[in-house]
Short mmCIF file of C-alpha atoms in Angstrom, two decimals:
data_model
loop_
_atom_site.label_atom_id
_atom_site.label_comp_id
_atom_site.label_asym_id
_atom_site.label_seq_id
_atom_site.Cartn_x
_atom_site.Cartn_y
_atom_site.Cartn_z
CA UNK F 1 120.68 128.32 109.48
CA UNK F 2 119.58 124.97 110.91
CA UNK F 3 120.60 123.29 114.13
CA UNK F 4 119.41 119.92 115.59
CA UNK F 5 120.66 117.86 118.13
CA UNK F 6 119.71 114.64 120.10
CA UNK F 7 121.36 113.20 123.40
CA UNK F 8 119.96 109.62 124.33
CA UNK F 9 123.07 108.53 126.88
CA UNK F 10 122.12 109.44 130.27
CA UNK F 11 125.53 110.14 131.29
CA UNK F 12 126.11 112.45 128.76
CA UNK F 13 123.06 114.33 129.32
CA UNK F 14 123.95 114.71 133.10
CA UNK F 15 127.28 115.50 132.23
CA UNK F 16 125.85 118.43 129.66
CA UNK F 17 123.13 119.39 132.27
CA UNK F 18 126.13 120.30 135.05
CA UNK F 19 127.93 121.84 132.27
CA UNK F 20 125.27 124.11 131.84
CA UNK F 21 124.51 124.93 135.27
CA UNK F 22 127.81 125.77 135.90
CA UNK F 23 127.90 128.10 133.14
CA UNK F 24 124.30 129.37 134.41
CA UNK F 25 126.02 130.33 137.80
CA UNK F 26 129.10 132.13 135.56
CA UNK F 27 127.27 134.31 133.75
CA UNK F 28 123.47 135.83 132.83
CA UNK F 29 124.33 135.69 129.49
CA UNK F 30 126.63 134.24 127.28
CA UNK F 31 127.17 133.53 123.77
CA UNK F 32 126.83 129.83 121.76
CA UNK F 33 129.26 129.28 119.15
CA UNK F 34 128.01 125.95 116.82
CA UNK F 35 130.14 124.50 114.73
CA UNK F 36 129.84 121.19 112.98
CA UNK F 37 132.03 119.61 115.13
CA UNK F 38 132.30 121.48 118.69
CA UNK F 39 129.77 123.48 120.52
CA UNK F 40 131.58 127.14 122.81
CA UNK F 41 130.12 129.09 125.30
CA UNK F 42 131.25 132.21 125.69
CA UNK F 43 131.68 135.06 127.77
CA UNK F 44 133.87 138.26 126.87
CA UNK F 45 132.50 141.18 129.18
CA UNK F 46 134.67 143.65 129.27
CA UNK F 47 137.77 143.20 131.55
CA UNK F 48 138.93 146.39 131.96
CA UNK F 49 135.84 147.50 133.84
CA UNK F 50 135.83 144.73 136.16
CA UNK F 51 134.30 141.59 133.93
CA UNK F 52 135.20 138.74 133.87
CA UNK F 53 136.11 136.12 130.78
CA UNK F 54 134.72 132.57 129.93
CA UNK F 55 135.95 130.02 127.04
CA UNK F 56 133.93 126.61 127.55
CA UNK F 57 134.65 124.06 124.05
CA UNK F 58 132.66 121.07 123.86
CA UNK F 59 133.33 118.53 121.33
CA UNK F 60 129.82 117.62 120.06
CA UNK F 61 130.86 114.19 119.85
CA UNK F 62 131.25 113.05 123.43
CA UNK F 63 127.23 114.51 124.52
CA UNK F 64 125.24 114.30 121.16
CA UNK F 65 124.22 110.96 119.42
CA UNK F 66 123.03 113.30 116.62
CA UNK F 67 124.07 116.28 115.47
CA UNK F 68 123.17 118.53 112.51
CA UNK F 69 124.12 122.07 111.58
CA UNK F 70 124.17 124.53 108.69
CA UNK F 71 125.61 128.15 109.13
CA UNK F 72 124.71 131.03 107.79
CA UNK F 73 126.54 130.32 104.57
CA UNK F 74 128.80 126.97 103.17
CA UNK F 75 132.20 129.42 103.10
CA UNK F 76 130.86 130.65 107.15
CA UNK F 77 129.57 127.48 108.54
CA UNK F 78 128.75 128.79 112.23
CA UNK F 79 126.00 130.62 114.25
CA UNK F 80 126.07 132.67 116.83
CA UNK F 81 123.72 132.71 119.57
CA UNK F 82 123.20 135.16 122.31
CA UNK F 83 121.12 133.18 125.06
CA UNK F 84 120.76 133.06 129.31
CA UNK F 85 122.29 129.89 130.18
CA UNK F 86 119.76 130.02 133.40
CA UNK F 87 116.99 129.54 130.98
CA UNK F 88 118.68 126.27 129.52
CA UNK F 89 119.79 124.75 132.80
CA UNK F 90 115.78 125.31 133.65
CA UNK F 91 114.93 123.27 130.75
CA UNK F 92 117.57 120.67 131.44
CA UNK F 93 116.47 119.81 135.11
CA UNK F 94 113.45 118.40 133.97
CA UNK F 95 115.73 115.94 132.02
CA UNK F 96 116.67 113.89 134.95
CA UNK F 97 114.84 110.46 134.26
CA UNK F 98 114.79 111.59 130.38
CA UNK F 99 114.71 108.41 127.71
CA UNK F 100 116.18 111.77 125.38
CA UNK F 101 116.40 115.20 124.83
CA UNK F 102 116.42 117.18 121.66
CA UNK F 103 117.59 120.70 120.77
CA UNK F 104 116.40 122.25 117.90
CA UNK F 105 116.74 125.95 116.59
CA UNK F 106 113.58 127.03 115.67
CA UNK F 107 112.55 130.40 114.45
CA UNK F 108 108.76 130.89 115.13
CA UNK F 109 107.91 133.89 116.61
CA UNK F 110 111.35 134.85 117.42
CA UNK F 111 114.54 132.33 117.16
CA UNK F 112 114.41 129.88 119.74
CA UNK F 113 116.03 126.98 121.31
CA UNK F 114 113.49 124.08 121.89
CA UNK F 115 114.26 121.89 124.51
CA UNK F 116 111.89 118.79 124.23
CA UNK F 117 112.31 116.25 126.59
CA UNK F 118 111.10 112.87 126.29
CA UNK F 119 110.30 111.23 129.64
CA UNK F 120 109.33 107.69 130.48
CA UNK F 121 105.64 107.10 131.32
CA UNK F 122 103.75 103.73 132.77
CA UNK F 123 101.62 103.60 129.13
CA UNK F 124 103.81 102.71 126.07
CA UNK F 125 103.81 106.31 124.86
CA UNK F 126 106.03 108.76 125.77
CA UNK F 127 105.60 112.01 127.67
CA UNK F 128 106.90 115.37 125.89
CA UNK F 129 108.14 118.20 127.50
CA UNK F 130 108.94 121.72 125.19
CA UNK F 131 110.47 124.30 126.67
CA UNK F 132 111.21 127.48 124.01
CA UNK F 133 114.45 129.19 125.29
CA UNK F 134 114.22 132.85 123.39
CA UNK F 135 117.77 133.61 121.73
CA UNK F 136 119.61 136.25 120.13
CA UNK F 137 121.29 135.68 116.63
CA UNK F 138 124.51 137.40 116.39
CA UNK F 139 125.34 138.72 112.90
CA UNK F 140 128.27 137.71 111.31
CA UNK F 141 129.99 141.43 111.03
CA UNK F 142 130.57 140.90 115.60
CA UNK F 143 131.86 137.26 115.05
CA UNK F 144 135.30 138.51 115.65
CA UNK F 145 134.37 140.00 119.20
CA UNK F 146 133.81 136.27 119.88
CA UNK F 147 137.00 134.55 118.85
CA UNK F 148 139.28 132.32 121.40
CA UNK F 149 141.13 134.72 123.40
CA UNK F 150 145.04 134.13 123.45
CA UNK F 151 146.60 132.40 126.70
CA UNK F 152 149.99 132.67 127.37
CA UNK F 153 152.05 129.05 127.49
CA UNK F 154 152.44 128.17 131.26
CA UNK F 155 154.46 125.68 132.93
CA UNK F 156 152.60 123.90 135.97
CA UNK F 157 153.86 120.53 137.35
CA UNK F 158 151.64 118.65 140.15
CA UNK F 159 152.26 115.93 142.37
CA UNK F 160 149.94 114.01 144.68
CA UNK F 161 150.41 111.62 147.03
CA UNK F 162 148.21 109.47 148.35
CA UNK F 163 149.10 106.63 151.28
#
């Protein structure tokens, strides 16, 4: 499994940054879907005793200027990762004046989602800051408790009027 991504545009990265936050203020944890093209947080707790349910798709193209991934396998090419989404947003704020930031899955001590953020400093080097975001990898056999949950077709019409 390998996962790398870089966001340069500042607008995107804000845009992913409130994303996150949002999500961070949803739920204390939730699961990452990767996929080559989108990115999915998820939340499925259990309804029936009171939970609540979250389906957030991203297309990777419209935040990441790169983007690499390799599943677990070329016939399953996905992975699953249990994380807190408070611990991300933490990493993100520091990305406000960023130049970039890079995500990386990294498997040290445990797997890990490295958050380096390169900020602008007054010498012609760069500043980097790391932040290691622990993670949980979900094995392929509970991929199904994660799929897109059916909606039924609804018919909503809005108006607005504005003098």
């Amino acid at each position: 499994m390998r996962f790398r991504a870089k966001i340069v545009d500042v607008a995107c990265l804000n845009h992913f940054s409130r994303i996150i936050n949002t999500i961070a203020k949803l739920a204390k944890t939730c699961i990452l879907r990767l996929t080559v093209c989108k990115l999915y947080f998820i939340l499925s707790d259990k309804v029936a005793n009171g939970g609540a349910s979250m389906w957030c798709e991203l297309s990777q193209g419209n935040f990441f200027d790169e983007f690499q991934m390799e599943g677990v396998a070329a016939e399953h090419n996905e992975i699953y990762l249990e994380l807190v989404p408070e611990n991300l947003s933490r990493a993100l704020k520091t990305s406000q004046s960023a130049k970039a930031v890079k995500i990386k899955l990294t498997n040290k001590h445990c797997p890990c989602l490295r958050v380096a953020v390169e900020l602008p400093s007054l010498s012609s080097s760069s500043r980097i800051v790391t932040h290691d975001i622990p993670v949980g990898v979900i094995p392929r056999r509970m991929w199904n408790d994660f799929r897109e949950p059916s909606v039924p077709d609804f018919d909503v019409s809005l108006c607005f009027y504005i003098p």
